[in-house]
Short mmCIF file of C-alpha atoms in Angstrom, two decimals:
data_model
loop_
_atom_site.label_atom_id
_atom_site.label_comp_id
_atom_site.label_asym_id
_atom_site.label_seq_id
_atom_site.Cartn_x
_atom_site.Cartn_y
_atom_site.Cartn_z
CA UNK T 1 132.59 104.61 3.13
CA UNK T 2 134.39 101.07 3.46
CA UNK T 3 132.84 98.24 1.56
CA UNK T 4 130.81 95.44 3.24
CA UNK T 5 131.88 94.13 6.04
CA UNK T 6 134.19 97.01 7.43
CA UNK T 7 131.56 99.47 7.27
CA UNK T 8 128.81 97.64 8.97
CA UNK T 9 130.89 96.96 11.49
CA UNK T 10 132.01 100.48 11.67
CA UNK T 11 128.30 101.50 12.12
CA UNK T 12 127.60 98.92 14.72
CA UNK T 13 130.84 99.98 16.79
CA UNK T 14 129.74 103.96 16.42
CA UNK T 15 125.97 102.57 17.41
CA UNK T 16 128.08 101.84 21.43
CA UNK T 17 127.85 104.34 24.39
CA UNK T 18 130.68 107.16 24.03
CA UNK T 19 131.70 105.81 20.58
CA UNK T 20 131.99 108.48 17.24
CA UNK T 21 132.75 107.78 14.02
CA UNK T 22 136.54 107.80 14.09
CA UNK T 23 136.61 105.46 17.56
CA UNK T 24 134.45 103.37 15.24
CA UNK T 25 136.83 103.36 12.98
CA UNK T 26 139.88 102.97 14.70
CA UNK T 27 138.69 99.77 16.77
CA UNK T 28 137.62 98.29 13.49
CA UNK T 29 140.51 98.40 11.95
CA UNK T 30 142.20 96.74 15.36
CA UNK T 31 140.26 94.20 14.95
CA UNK T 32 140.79 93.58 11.23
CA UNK T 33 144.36 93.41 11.99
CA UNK T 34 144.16 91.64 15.11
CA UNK T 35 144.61 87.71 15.38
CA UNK T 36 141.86 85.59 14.82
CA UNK T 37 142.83 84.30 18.57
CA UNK T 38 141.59 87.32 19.88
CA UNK T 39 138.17 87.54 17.59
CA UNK T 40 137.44 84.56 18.74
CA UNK T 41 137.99 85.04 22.37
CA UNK T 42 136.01 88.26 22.15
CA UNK T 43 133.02 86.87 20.52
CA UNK T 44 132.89 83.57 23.12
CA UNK T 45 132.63 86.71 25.71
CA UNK T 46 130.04 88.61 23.76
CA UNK T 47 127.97 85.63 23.45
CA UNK T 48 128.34 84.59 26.97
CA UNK T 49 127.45 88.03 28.61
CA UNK T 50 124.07 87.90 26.38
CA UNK T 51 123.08 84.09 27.15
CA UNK T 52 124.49 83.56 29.84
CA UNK T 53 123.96 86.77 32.71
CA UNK T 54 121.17 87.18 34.62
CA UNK T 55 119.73 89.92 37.28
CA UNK T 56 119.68 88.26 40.69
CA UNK T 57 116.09 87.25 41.34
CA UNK T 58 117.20 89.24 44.97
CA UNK T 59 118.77 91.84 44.67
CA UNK T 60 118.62 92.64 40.69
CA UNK T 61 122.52 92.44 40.54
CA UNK T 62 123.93 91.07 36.99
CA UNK T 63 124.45 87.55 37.62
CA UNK T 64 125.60 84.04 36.25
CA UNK T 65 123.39 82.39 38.56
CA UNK T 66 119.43 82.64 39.55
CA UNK T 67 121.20 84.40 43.30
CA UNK T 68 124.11 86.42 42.58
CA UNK T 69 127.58 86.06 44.63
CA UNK T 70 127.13 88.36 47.20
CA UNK T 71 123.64 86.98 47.76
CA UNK T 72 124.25 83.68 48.10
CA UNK T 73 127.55 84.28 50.57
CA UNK T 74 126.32 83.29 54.27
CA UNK T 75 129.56 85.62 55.62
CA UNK T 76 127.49 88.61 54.23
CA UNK T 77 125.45 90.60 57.19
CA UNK T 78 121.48 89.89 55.67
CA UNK T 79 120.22 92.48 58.34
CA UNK T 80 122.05 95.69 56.06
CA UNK T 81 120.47 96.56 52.83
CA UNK T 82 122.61 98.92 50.74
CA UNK T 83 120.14 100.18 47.70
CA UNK T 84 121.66 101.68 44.67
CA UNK T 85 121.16 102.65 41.32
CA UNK T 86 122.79 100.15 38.65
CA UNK T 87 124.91 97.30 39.19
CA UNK T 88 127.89 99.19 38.68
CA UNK T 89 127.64 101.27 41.99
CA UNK T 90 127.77 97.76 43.65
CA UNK T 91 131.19 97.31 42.22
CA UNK T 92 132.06 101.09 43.70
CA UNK T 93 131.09 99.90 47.07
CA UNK T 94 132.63 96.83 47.20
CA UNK T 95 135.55 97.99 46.27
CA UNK T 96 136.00 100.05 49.42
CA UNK T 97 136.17 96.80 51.67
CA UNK T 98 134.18 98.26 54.35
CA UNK T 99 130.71 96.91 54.03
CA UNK T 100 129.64 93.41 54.55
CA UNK T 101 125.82 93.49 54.23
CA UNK T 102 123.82 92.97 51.00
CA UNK T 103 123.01 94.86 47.94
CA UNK T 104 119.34 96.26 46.01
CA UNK T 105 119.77 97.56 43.19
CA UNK T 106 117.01 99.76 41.78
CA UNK T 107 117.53 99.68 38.28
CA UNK T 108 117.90 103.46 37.86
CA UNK T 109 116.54 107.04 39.73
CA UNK T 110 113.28 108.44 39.77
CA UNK T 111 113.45 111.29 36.53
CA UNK T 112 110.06 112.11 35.57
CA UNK T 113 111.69 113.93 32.76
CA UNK T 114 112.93 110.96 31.67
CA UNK T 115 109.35 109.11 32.42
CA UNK T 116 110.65 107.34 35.23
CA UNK T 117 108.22 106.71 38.42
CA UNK T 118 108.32 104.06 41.14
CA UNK T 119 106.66 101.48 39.27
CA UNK T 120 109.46 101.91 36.58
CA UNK T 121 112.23 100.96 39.54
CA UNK T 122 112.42 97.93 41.94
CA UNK T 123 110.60 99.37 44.80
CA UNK T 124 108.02 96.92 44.91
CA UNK T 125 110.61 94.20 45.11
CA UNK T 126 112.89 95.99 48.14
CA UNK T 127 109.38 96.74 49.97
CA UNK T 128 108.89 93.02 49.30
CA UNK T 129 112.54 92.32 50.75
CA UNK T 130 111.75 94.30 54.24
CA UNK T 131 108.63 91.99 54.34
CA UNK T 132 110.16 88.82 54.31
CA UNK T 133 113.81 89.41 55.23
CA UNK T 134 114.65 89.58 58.67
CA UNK T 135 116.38 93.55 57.82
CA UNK T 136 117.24 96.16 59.91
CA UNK T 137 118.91 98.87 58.44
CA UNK T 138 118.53 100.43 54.75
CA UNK T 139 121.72 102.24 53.20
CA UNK T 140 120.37 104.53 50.79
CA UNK T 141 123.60 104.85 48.34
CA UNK T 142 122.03 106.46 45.37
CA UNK T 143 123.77 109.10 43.39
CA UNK T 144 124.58 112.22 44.62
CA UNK T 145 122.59 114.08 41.83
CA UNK T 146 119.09 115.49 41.91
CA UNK T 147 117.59 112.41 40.69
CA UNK T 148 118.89 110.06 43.41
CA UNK T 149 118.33 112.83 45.76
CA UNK T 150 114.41 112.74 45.01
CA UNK T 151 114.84 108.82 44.75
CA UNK T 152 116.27 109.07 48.22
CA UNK T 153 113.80 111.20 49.84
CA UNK T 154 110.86 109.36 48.31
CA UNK T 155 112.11 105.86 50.36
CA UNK T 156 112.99 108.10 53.08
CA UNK T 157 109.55 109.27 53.10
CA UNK T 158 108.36 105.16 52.43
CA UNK T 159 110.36 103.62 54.90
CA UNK T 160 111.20 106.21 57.74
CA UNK T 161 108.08 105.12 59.86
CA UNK T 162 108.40 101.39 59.22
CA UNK T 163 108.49 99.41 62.73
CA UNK T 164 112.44 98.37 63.63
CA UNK T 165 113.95 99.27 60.64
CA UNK T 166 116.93 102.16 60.36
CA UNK T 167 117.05 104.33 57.41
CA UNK T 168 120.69 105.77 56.59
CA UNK T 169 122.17 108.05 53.57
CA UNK T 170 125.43 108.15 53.03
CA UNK T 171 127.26 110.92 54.16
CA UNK T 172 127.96 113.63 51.59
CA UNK T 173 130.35 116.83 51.13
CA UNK T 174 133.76 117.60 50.32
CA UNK T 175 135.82 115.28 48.21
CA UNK T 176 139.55 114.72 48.69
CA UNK T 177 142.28 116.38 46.45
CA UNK T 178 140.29 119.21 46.20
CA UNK T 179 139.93 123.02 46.81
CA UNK T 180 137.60 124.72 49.39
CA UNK T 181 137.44 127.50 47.27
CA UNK T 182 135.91 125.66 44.22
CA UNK T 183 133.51 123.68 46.17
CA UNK T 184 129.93 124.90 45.30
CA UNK T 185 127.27 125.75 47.12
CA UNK T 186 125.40 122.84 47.74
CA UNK T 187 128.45 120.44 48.64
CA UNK T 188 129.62 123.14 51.24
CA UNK T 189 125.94 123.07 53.13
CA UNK T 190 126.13 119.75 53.07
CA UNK T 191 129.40 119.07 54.37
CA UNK T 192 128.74 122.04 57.02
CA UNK T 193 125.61 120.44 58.45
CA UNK T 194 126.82 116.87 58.06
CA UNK T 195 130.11 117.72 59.93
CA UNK T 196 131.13 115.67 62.93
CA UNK T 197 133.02 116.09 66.35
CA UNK T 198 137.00 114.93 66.33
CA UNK N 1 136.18 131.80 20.22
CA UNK N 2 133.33 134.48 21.30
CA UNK N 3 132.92 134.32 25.07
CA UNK N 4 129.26 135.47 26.85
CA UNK N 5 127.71 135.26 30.16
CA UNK N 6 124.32 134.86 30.92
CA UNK N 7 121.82 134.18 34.12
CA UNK N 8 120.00 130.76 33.22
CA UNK N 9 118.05 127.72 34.52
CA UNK N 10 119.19 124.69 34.29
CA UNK N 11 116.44 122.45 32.38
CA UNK N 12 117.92 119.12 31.66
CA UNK N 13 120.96 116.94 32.01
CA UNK N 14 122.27 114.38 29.52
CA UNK N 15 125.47 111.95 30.01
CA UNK N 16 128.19 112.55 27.33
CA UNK N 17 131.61 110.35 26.57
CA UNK N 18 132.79 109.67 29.79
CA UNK N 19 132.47 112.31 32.09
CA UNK N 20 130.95 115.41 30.49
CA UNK N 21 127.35 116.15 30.01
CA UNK N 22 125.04 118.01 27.46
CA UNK N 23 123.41 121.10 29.78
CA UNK N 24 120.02 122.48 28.15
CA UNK N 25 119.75 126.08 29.89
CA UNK N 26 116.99 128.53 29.71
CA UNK N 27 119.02 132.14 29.50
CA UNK N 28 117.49 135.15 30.00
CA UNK N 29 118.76 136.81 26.71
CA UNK N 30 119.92 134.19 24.70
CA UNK N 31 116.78 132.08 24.95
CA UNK N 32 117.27 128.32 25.03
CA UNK N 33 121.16 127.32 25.18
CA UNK N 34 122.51 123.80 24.65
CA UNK N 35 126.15 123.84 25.91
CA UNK N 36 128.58 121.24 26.88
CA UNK N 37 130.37 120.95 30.94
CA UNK N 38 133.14 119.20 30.32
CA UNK N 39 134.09 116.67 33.35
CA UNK N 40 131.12 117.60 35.31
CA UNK N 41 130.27 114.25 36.30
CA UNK N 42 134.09 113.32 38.26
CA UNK N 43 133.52 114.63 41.65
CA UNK N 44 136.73 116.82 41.17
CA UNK N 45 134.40 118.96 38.83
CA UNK N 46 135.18 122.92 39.78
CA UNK N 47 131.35 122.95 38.48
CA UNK N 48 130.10 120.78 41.61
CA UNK N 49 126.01 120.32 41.55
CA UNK N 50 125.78 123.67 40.08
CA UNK N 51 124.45 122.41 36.57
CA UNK N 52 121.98 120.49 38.11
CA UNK N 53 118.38 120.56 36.96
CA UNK N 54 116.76 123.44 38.62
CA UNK N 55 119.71 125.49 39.81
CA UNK N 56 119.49 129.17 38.67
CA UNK N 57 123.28 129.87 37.61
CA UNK N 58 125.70 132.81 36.37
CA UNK N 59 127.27 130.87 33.62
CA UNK N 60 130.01 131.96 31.24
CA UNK N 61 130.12 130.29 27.56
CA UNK N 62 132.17 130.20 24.47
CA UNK N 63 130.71 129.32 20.96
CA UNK N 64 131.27 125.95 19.72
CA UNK N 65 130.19 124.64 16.32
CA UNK N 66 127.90 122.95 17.23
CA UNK N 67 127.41 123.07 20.90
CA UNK N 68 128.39 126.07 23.52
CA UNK N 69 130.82 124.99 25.92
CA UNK N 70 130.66 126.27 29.52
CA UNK N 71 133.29 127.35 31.03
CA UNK N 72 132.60 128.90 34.42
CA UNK N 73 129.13 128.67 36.48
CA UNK N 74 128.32 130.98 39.74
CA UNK N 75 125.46 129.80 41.64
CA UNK N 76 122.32 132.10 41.99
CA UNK N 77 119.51 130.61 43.88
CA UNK N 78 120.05 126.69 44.34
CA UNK N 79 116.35 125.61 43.97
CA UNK N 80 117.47 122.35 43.41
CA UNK N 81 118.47 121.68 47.69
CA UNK N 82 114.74 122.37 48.65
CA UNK N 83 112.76 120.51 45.90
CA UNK N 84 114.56 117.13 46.11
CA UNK N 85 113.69 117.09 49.50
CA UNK N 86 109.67 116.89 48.86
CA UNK N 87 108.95 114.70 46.27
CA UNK N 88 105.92 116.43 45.41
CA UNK N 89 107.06 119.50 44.48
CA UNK N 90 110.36 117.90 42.65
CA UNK N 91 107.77 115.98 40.78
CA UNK N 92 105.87 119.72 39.77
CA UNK N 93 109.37 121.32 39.21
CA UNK N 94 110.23 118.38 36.89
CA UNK N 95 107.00 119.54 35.01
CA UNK N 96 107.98 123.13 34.68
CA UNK N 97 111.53 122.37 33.24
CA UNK N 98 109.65 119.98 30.63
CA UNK N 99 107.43 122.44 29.55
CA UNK N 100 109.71 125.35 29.35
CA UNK N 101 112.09 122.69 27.51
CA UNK N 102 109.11 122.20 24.67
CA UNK N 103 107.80 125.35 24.33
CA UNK N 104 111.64 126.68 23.19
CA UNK N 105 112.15 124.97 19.88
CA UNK N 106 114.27 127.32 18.95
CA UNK N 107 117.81 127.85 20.29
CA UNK N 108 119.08 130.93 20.63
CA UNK N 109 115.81 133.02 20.34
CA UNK N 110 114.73 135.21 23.71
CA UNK N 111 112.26 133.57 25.43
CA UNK N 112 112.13 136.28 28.59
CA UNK N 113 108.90 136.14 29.81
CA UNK N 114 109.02 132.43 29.72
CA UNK N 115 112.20 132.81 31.48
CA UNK N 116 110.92 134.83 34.37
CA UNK N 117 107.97 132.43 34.68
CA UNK N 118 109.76 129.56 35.08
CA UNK N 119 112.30 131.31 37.90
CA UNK N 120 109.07 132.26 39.65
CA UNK N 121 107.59 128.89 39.76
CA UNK N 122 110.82 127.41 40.77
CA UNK N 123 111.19 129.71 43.65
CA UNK N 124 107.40 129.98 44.43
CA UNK N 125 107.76 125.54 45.04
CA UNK N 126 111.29 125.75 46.59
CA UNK N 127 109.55 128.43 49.09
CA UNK N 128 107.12 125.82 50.08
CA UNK N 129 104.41 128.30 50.75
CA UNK N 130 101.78 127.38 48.61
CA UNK N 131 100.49 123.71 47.13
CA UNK N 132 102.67 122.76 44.50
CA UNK N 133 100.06 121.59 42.70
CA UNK N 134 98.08 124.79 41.91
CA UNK N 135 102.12 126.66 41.56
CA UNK N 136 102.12 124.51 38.81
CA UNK N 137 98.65 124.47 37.16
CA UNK N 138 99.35 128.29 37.50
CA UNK N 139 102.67 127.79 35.82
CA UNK N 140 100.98 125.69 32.69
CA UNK N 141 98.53 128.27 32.42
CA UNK N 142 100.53 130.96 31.98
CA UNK N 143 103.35 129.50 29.79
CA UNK N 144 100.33 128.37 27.46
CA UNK N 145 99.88 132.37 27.72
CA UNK N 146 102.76 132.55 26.44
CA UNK N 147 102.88 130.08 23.76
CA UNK N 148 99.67 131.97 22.57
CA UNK N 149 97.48 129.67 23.82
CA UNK N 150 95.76 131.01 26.90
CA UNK N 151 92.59 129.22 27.69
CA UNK N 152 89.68 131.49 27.40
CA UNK N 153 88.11 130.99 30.90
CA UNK N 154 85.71 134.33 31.44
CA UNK N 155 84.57 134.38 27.74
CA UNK N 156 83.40 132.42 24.88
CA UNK N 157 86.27 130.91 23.57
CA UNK N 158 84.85 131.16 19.74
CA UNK N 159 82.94 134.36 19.47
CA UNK N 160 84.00 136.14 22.85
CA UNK N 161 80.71 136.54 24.10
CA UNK N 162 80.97 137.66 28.01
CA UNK N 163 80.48 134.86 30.65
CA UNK N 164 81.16 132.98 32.66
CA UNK N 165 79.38 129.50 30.21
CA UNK N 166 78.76 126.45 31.50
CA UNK N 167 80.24 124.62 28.59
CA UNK N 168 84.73 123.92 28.26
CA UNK N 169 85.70 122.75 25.48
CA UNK N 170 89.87 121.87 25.03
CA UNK N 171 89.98 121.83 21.07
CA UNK N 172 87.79 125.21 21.19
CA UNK N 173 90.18 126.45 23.63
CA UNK N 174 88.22 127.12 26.55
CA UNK N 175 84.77 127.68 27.72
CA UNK N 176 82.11 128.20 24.98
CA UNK N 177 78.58 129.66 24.86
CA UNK N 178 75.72 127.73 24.23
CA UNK N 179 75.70 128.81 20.58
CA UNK N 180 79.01 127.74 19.81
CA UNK N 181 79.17 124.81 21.94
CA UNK N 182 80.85 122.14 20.07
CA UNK N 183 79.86 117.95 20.85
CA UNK N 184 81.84 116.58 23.07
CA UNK N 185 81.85 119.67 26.04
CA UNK N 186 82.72 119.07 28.96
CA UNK N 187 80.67 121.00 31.88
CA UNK N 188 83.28 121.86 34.67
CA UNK N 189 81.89 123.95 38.31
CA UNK N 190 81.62 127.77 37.96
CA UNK N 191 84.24 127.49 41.43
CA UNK N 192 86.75 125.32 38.55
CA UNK N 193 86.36 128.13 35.98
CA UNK N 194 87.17 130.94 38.87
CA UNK N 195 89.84 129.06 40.50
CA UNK N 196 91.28 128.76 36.49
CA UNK N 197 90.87 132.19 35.73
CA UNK N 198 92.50 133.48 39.77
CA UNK N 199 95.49 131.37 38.70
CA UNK N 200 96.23 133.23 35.70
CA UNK N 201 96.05 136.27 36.96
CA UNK N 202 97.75 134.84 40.24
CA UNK N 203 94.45 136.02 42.33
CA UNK N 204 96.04 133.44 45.15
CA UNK N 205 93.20 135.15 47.79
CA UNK N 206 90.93 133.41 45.29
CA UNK N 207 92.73 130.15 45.04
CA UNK N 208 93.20 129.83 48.42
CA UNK N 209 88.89 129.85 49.25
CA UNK N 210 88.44 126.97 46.58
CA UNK N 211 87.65 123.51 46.77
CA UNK N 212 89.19 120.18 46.52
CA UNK N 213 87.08 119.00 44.36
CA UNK N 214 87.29 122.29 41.99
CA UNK N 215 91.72 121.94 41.98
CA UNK N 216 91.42 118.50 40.64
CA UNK N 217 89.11 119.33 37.80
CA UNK N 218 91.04 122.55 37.20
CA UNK N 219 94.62 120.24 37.21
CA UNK N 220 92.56 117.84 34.48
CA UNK N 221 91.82 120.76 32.32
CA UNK N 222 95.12 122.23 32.12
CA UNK N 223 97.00 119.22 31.64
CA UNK N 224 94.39 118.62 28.98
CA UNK N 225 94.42 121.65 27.13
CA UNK N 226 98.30 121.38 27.34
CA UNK N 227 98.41 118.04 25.91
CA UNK N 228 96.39 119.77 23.18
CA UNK N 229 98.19 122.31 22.11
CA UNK N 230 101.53 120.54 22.35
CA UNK N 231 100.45 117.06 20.59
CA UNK N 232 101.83 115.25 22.82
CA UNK N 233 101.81 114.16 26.31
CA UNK N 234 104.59 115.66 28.95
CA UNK N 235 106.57 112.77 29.94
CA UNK N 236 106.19 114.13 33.35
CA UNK N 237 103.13 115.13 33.89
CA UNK N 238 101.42 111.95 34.81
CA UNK N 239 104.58 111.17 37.59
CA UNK N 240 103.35 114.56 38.91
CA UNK N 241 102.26 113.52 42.91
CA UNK N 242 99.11 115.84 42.95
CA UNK N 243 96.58 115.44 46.62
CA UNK N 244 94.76 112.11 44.80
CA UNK N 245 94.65 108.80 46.92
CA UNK N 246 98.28 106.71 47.29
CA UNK N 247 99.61 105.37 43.99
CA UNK N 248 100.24 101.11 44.48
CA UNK N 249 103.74 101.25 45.79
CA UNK N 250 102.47 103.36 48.60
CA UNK N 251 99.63 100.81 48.81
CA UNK N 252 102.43 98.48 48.94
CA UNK N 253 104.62 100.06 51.80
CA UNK N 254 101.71 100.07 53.70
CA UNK N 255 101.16 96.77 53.78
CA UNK N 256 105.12 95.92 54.94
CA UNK N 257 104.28 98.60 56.89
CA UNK N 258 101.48 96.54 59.07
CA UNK N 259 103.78 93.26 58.67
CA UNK N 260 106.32 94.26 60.43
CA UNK N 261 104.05 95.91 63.28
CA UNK N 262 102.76 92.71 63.56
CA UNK N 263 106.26 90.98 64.02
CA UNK N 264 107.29 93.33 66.19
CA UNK N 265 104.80 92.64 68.46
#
């Protein structure tokens, strides 16, 4: 045990995500011997990303703004919805460089052993999206898991009959660097019935 | 370092550090199991979707301090790939993991019978041959078996006096005779009390000639009498899609639904 100051903010470090005691403790200490430059800099950004982000009122992206970015860019393609999980999955698909439509993000999966239904994501709001946007084709990008699995095949099941609009999942199976041998089960199926003429 | 292998269900996932996860498994001889897969969630993983919730594995352990930490995991039956693709019965399966998960407090003590139950309900929804709604109030019924708590459904719950009685009472633990009726009964149909008792003794014949009306009540009953017993309320049970009316985001959808009918035409 440190005294004062030091230990509280030992505890509130070890309170983060993937952060034990010891992390705690080493980042503490960083910062007790970093310069007061940097402390400052660090809280300005701490403060900002509480006060000052937003979800976008669209697409339920973090933003600065009421729209985020990639909302409010008229180069994007309005007519392609890609729906994800959390705002970091955006970041994944951007960084590929290959699509140009817009984003949803759904705030999570559906895990009923969690205690998380449709009316705990942003269904409502993407249902309300295909009302009033002029869309034509839903990318369902959620996680390859069993929870956005099930999340997928409930909108499948929601959407698939919906007049003029296209429901796609991203493709799934093998992933590169790796070793046919290892691959289990349920990755080979898929990438055996999802295969494709060359 | 003591290595063992076991067959096991996979009952719940939890995110640890940055690419491992906690696995809860249901063994067959070592009873519950919390163990750690280290890198499972990088897409390189050697363990794949394997330690997914519902997958029946072979998987190899050592002894940790604290937690077990897996080491190799061979697929058995992947009930996962047909439950995610019927939300329905993912939402039942999701029940059955729960309740297995809450009726092992214990780690490390053999739970067997509760093991074998909860492999047949998997497989009996991932067959897709009967409702998953009754595989499930079947399931609940017999796991409260298990937990010492079966519902007394063809006797008095209280002094065992022969029925079938009109009378169910959840605290009582079942139905009740007239003499030992308690305030507060509730008065289900002789089909509910049947269709209650066929599922426990998996009398599907029986289930199959029943009602609507009679499955609904039965699904109440259960679900109350579990709710009872356990002191507290599944988290998934009420997420469970059972044959009631459209929940509002289905009202919803159908409503976008007719709007864009409309504009395309």
């Amino acid at each position: 045990m440190y005294e004062g100051p030091v230990q509280d903010l030992i505890d509130e470090l070890g309170r983060l995500p993937g952060v034990g005691p010891k992390s705690a403790q080493r980042i503490a200490f960083h910062l007790l011997a970093a310069e007061p430059a940097d402390i400052s800099r660090l809280q300005e950004v701490l403060q900002k990303v509480k006060e000052g982000v937003v979800f976008c009122q669209v697409c339920g992206n973090v933003s600065e703004e009421q729209t985020c970015r990639i909302c409010r860019d008229a180069r994007r393609d309005p007519t392609v919805v890609c729906v994800v999980e959390e705002p970091k999955d955006v970041v994944a698909v951007e960084k590929t460089r290959e699509f140009k439509g817009r984003y949803h993000v759904l705030g999570g999966a559906l895990d009923p052993l969690s205690g998380i239904g449709p009316d705990q994501l942003r269904i409502r709001e993407l249902l309300g999206r295909i009302g009033s946007d002029d869309i034509k084709e839903i990318i369902l990008a959620t996680d390859p898991n069993t929870e956005g699995e099930a999340t997928a095949t409930y909108l499948v099941r929601m959407l698939r009959d919906f007049p003029g609009l296209t429901v796609t999942r991203l493709a799934s199976g093998l992933p590169m660097g790796g070793d046919l041998e290892f691959a289990d089960e349920l990755t080979l199926g898929r990438a055996l019935s999802g295969r494709r003429t060359v | 370092m003591s290595l063992y292998r076991d067959a096991c269900v996979v009952l719940r996932v939890q995110k640890l550090g940055e690419a491992d996860r906690i696995i809860t498994l249901l063994s067959q001889r070592h009873g519950k199991i919390r163990g750690v897969a280290k890198g499972v969630r990088r897409t390189s993983s050697r363990f794949g979707a394997r330690l997914e919730p519902f997958g029946h594995v072979d998987v190899q352990l050592y002894t940790g301090r604290t937690l077990d930490v897996i080491t190799q995991v061979d697929t058995l039956d992947a009930f996962g790939v047909g439950l995610v693709e019927d939300y329905p019965r993912y939402t039942a399966a999701c029940a059955v993991l729960e309740t297995a998960d809450r009726l092992t407090a214990e780690e490390g003590e053999p739970v067997l019978r509760l093991y074998l139950l909860v492999v047949g309900a998997l497989r009996a929804l991932a067959d897709r041959q009967r409702d998953a709604s009754l595989v499930l109030d079947a399931f609940l019924l017999r796991a409260m078996g298990f937990a010492g708590w079966a519902p007394a459904v063809t006797e008095c719950a209280r002094c065992g006096e022969p029925g079938p009685h009109q009378s169910f009472s959840v605290q009582a633990g079942g139905s009740v005779c007239p003499r030992c009726r308690p305030a507060g009964c509730s008065s289900p149909s002789r089909e509910t009390l049947v269709l209650l008792d066929a599922l426990t003794h998996g009398d599907w014949a029986e289930v199959d000639r029943t009602q609507q009306a009679s499955r609904r009540e039965a699904s109440g009953l259960v679900a109350a009498l579990l709710q009872w017993h356990l002191e507290r309320q599944l988290r998934s049970l009420p997420l469970v899609e059972r044959r009631t009316s459209a929940g509002a985001v289905d009202r919803l959808a159908a409503q976008v639904r007719e709007v864009l009918a409309e504009r395309q035409s």
